[in-house]
GROMACS .gro file of N, CA and C in nm:
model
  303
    1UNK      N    1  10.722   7.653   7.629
    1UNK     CA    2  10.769   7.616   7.762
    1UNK      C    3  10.763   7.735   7.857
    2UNK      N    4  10.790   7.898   7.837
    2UNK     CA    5  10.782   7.980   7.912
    2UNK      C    6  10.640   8.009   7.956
    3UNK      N    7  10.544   7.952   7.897
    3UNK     CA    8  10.417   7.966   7.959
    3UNK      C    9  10.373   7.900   8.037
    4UNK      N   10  10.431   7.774   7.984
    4UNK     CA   11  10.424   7.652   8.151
    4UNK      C   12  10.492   7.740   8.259
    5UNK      N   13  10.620   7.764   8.262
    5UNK     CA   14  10.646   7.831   8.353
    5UNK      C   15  10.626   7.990   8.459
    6UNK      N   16  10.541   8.085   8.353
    6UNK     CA   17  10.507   8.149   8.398
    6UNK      C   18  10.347   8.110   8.480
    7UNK      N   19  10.284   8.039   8.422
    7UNK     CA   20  10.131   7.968   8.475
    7UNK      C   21  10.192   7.933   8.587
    8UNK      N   22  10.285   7.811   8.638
    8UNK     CA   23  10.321   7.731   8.772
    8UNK      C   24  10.372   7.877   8.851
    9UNK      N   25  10.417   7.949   8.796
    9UNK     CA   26  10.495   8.066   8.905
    9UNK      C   27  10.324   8.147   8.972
   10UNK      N   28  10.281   8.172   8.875
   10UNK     CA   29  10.161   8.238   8.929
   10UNK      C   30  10.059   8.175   9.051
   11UNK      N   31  10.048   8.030   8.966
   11UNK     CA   32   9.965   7.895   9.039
   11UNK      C   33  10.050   7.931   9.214
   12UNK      N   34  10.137   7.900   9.203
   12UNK     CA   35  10.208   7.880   9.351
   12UNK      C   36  10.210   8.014   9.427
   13UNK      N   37  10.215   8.139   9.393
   13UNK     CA   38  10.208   8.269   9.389
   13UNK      C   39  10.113   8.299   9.510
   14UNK      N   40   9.974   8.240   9.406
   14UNK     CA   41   9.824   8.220   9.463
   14UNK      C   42   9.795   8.163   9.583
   15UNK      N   43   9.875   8.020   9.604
   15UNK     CA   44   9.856   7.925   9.684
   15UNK      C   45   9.948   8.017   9.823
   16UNK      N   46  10.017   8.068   9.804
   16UNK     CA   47  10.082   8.089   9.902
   16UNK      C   48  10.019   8.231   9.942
   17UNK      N   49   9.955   8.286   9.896
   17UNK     CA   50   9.947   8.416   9.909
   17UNK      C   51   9.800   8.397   9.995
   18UNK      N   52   9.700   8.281   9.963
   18UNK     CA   53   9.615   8.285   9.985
   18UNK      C   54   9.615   8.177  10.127
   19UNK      N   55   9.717   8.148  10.123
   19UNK     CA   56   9.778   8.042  10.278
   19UNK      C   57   9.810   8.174  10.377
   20UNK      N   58   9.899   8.299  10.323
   20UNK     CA   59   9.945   8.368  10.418
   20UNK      C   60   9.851   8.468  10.424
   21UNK      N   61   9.758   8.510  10.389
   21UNK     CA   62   9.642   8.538  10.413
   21UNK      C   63   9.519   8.521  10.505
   22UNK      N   64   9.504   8.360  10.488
   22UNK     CA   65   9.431   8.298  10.554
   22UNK      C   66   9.460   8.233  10.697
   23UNK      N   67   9.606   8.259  10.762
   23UNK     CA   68   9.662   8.325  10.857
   23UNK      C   69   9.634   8.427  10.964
   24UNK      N   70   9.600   8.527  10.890
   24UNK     CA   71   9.565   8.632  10.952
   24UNK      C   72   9.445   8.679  11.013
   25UNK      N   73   9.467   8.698  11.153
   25UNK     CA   74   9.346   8.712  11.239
   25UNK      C   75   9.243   8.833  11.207
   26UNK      N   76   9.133   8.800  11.227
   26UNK     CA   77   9.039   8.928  11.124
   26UNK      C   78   9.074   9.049  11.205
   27UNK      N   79   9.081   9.072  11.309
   27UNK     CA   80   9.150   9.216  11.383
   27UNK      C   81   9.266   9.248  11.329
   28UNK      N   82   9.371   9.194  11.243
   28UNK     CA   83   9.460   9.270  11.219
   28UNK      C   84   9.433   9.275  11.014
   29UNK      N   85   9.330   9.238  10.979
   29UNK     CA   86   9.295   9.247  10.821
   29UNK      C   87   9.269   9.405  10.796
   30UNK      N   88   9.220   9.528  10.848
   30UNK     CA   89   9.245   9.606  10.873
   30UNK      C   90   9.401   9.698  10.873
   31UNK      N   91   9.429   9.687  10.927
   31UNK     CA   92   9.594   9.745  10.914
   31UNK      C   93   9.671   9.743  10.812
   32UNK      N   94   9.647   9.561  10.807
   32UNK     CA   95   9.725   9.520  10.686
   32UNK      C   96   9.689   9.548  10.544
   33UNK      N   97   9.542   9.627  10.555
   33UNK     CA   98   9.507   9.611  10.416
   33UNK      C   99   9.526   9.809  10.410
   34UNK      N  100   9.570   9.905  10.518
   34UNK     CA  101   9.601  10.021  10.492
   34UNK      C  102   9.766   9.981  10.495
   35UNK      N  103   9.815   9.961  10.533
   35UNK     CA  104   9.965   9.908  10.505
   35UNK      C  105   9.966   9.838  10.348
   36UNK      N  106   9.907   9.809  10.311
   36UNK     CA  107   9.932   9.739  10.157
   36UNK      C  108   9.924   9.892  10.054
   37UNK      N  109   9.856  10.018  10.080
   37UNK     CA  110   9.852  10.073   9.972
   37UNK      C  111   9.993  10.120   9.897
   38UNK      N  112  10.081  10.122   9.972
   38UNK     CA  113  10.227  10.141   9.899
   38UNK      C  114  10.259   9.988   9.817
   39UNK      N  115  10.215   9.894   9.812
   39UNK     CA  116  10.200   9.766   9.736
   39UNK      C  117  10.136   9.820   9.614
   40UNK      N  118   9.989   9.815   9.593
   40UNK     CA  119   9.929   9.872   9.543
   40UNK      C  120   9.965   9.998   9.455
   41UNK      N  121  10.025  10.079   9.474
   41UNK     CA  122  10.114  10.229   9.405
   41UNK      C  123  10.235  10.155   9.355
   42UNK      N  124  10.284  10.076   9.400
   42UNK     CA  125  10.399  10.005   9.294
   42UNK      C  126  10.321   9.912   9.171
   43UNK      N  127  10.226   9.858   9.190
   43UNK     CA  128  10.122   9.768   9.091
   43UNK      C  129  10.061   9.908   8.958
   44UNK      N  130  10.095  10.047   9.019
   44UNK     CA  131   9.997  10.136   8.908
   44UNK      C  132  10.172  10.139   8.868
   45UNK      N  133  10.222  10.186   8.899
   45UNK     CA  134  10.349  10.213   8.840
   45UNK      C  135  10.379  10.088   8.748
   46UNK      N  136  10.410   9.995   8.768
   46UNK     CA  137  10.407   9.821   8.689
   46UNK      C  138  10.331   9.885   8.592
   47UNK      N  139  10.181   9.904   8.615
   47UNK     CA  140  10.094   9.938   8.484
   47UNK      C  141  10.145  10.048   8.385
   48UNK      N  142  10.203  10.190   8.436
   48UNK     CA  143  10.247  10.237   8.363
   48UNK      C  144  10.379  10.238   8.273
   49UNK      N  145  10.459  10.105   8.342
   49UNK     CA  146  10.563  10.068   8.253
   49UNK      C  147  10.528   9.959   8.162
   50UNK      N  148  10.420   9.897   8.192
   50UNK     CA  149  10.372   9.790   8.075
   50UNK      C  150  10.318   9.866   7.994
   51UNK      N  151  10.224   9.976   7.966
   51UNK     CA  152  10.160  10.058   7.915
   51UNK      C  153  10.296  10.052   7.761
   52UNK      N  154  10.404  10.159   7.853
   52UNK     CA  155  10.476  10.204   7.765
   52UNK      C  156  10.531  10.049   7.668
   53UNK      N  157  10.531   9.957   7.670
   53UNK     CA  158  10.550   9.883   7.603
   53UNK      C  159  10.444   9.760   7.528
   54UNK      N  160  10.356   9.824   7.535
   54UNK     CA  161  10.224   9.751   7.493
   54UNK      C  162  10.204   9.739   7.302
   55UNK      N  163  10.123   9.650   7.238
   55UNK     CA  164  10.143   9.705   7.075
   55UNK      C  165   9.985   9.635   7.097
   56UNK      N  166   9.925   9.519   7.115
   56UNK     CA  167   9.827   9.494   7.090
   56UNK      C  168   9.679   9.554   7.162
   57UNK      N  169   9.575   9.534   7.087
   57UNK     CA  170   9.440   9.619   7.177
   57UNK      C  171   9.439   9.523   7.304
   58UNK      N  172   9.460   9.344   7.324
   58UNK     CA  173   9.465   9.273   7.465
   58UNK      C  174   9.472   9.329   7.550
   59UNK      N  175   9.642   9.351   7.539
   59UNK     CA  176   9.711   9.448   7.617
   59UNK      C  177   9.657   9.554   7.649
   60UNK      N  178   9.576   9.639   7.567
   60UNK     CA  179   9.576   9.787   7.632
   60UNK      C  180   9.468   9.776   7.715
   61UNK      N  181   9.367   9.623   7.699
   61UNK     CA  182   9.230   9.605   7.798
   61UNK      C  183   9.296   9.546   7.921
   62UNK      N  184   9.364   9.477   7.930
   62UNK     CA  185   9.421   9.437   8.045
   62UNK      C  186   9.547   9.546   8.158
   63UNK      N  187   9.581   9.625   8.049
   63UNK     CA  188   9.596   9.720   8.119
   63UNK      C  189   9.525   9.787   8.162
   64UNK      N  190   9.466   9.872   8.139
   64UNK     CA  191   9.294   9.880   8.165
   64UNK      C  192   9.292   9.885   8.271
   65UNK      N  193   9.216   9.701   8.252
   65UNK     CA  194   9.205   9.689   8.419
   65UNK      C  195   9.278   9.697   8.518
   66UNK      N  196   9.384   9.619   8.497
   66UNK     CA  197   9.535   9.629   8.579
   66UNK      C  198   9.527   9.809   8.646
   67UNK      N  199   9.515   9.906   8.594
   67UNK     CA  200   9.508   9.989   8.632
   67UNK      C  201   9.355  10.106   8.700
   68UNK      N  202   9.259  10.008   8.644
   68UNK     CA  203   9.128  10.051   8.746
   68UNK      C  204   9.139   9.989   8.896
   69UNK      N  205   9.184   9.857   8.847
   69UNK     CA  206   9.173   9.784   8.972
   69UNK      C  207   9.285   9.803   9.093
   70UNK      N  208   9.393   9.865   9.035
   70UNK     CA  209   9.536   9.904   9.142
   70UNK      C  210   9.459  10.036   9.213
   71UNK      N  211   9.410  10.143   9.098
   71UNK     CA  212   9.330  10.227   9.191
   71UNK      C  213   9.238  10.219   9.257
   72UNK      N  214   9.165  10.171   9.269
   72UNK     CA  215   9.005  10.118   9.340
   72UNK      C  216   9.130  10.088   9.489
   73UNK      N  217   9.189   9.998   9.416
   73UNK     CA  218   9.269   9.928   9.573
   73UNK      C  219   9.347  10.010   9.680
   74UNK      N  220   9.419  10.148   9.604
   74UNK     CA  221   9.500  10.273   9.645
   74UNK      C  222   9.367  10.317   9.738
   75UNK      N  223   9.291  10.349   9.632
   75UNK     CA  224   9.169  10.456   9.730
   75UNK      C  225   9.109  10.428   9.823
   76UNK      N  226   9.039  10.268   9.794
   76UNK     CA  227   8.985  10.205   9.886
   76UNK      C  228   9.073  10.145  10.036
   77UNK      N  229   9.216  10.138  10.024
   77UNK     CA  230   9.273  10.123  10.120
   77UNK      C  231   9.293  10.255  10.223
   78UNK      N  232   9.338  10.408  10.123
   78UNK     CA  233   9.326  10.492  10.203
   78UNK      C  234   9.196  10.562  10.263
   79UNK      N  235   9.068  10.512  10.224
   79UNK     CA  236   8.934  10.529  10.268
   79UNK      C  237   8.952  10.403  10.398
   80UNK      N  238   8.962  10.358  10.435
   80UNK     CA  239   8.999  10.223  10.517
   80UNK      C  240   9.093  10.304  10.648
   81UNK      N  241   9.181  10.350  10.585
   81UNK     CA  242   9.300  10.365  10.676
   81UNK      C  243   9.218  10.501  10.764
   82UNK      N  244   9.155  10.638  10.658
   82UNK     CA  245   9.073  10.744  10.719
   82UNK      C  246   8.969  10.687  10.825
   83UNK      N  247   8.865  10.605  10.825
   83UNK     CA  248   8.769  10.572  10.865
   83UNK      C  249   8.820  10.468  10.994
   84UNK      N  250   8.977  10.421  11.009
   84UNK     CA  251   9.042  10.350  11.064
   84UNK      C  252   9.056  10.439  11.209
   85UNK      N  253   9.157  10.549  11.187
   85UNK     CA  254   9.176  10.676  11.204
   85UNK      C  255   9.082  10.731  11.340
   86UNK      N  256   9.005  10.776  11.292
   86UNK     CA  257   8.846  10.797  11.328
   86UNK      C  258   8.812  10.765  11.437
   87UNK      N  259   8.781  10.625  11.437
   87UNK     CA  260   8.775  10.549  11.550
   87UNK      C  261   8.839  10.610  11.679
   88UNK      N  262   8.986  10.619  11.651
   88UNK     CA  263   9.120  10.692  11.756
   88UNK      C  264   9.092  10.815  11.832
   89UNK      N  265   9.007  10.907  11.749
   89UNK     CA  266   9.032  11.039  11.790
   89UNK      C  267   8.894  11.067  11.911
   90UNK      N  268   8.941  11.155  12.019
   90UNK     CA  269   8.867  11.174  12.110
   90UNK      C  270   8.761  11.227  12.076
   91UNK      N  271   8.671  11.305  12.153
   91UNK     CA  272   8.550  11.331  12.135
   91UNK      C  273   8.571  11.485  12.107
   92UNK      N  274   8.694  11.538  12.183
   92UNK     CA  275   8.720  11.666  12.169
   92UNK      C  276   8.819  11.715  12.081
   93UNK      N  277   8.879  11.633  12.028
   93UNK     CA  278   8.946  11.670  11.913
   93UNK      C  279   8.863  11.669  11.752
   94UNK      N  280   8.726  11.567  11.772
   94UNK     CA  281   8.604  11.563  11.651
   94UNK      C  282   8.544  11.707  11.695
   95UNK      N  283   8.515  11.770  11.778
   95UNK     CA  284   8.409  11.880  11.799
   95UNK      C  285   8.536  11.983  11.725
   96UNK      N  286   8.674  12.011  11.775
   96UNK     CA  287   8.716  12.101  11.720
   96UNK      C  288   8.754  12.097  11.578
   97UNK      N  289   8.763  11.970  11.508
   97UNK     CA  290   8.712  11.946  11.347
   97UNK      C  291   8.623  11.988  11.310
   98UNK      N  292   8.512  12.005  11.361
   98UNK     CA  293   8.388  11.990  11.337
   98UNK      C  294   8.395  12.206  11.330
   99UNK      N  295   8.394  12.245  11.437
   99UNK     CA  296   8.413  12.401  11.447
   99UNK      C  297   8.516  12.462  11.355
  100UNK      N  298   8.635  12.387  11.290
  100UNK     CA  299   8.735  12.427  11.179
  100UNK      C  300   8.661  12.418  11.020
  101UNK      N  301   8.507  12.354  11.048
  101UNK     CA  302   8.505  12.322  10.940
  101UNK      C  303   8.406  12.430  10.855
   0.00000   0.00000   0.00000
């Protein structure tokens, strides 16, 4: 029975996540997806407390991923947020980057 119930918690999870998602105007998918990397850093942390309680090899592949994929998402959000950034800065504040460098 707890697997029925954990499946329907997830199922609805999805549905809603992918409703409040699909919400969102593509000009602000951006923001929201450099605003998610503190989401994301709580998901590696999750991984490293499942870690510590893991016994089977499943587990240690799904951790695994669970934890390639939280990072890809960390990095790739703060590559997002840099390149976001960017955009902002004047022309004369890039030249004196550029001469610091």
């Amino acid at each position: 029975m707890d697997i029925v119930v954990a499946i329907t918690l997830f199922v609805l999870a999805l549905l809603i996540g992918v409703e409040v998602i699909g919400k969102v105007p593509a000009t602000l998918h951006t923001p929201l997806m450099s605003g998610a990397n503190s989401i994301h850093g709580i998901v590696i942390v999750g991984v490293v407390i499942v870690a510590a309680h893991a016994t089977s090899p499943l587990a240690w592949v799904f951790i695994f991923l669970a934890a390639v994929l939280g990072t890809m998402n960390v990095v790739g959000g703060y590559v997002v947020t840099d390149r976001m950034l960017e955009m902002f800065k004047s022309d004369k504040s890039k030249k004196k980057d550029e001469e610091g460098k």
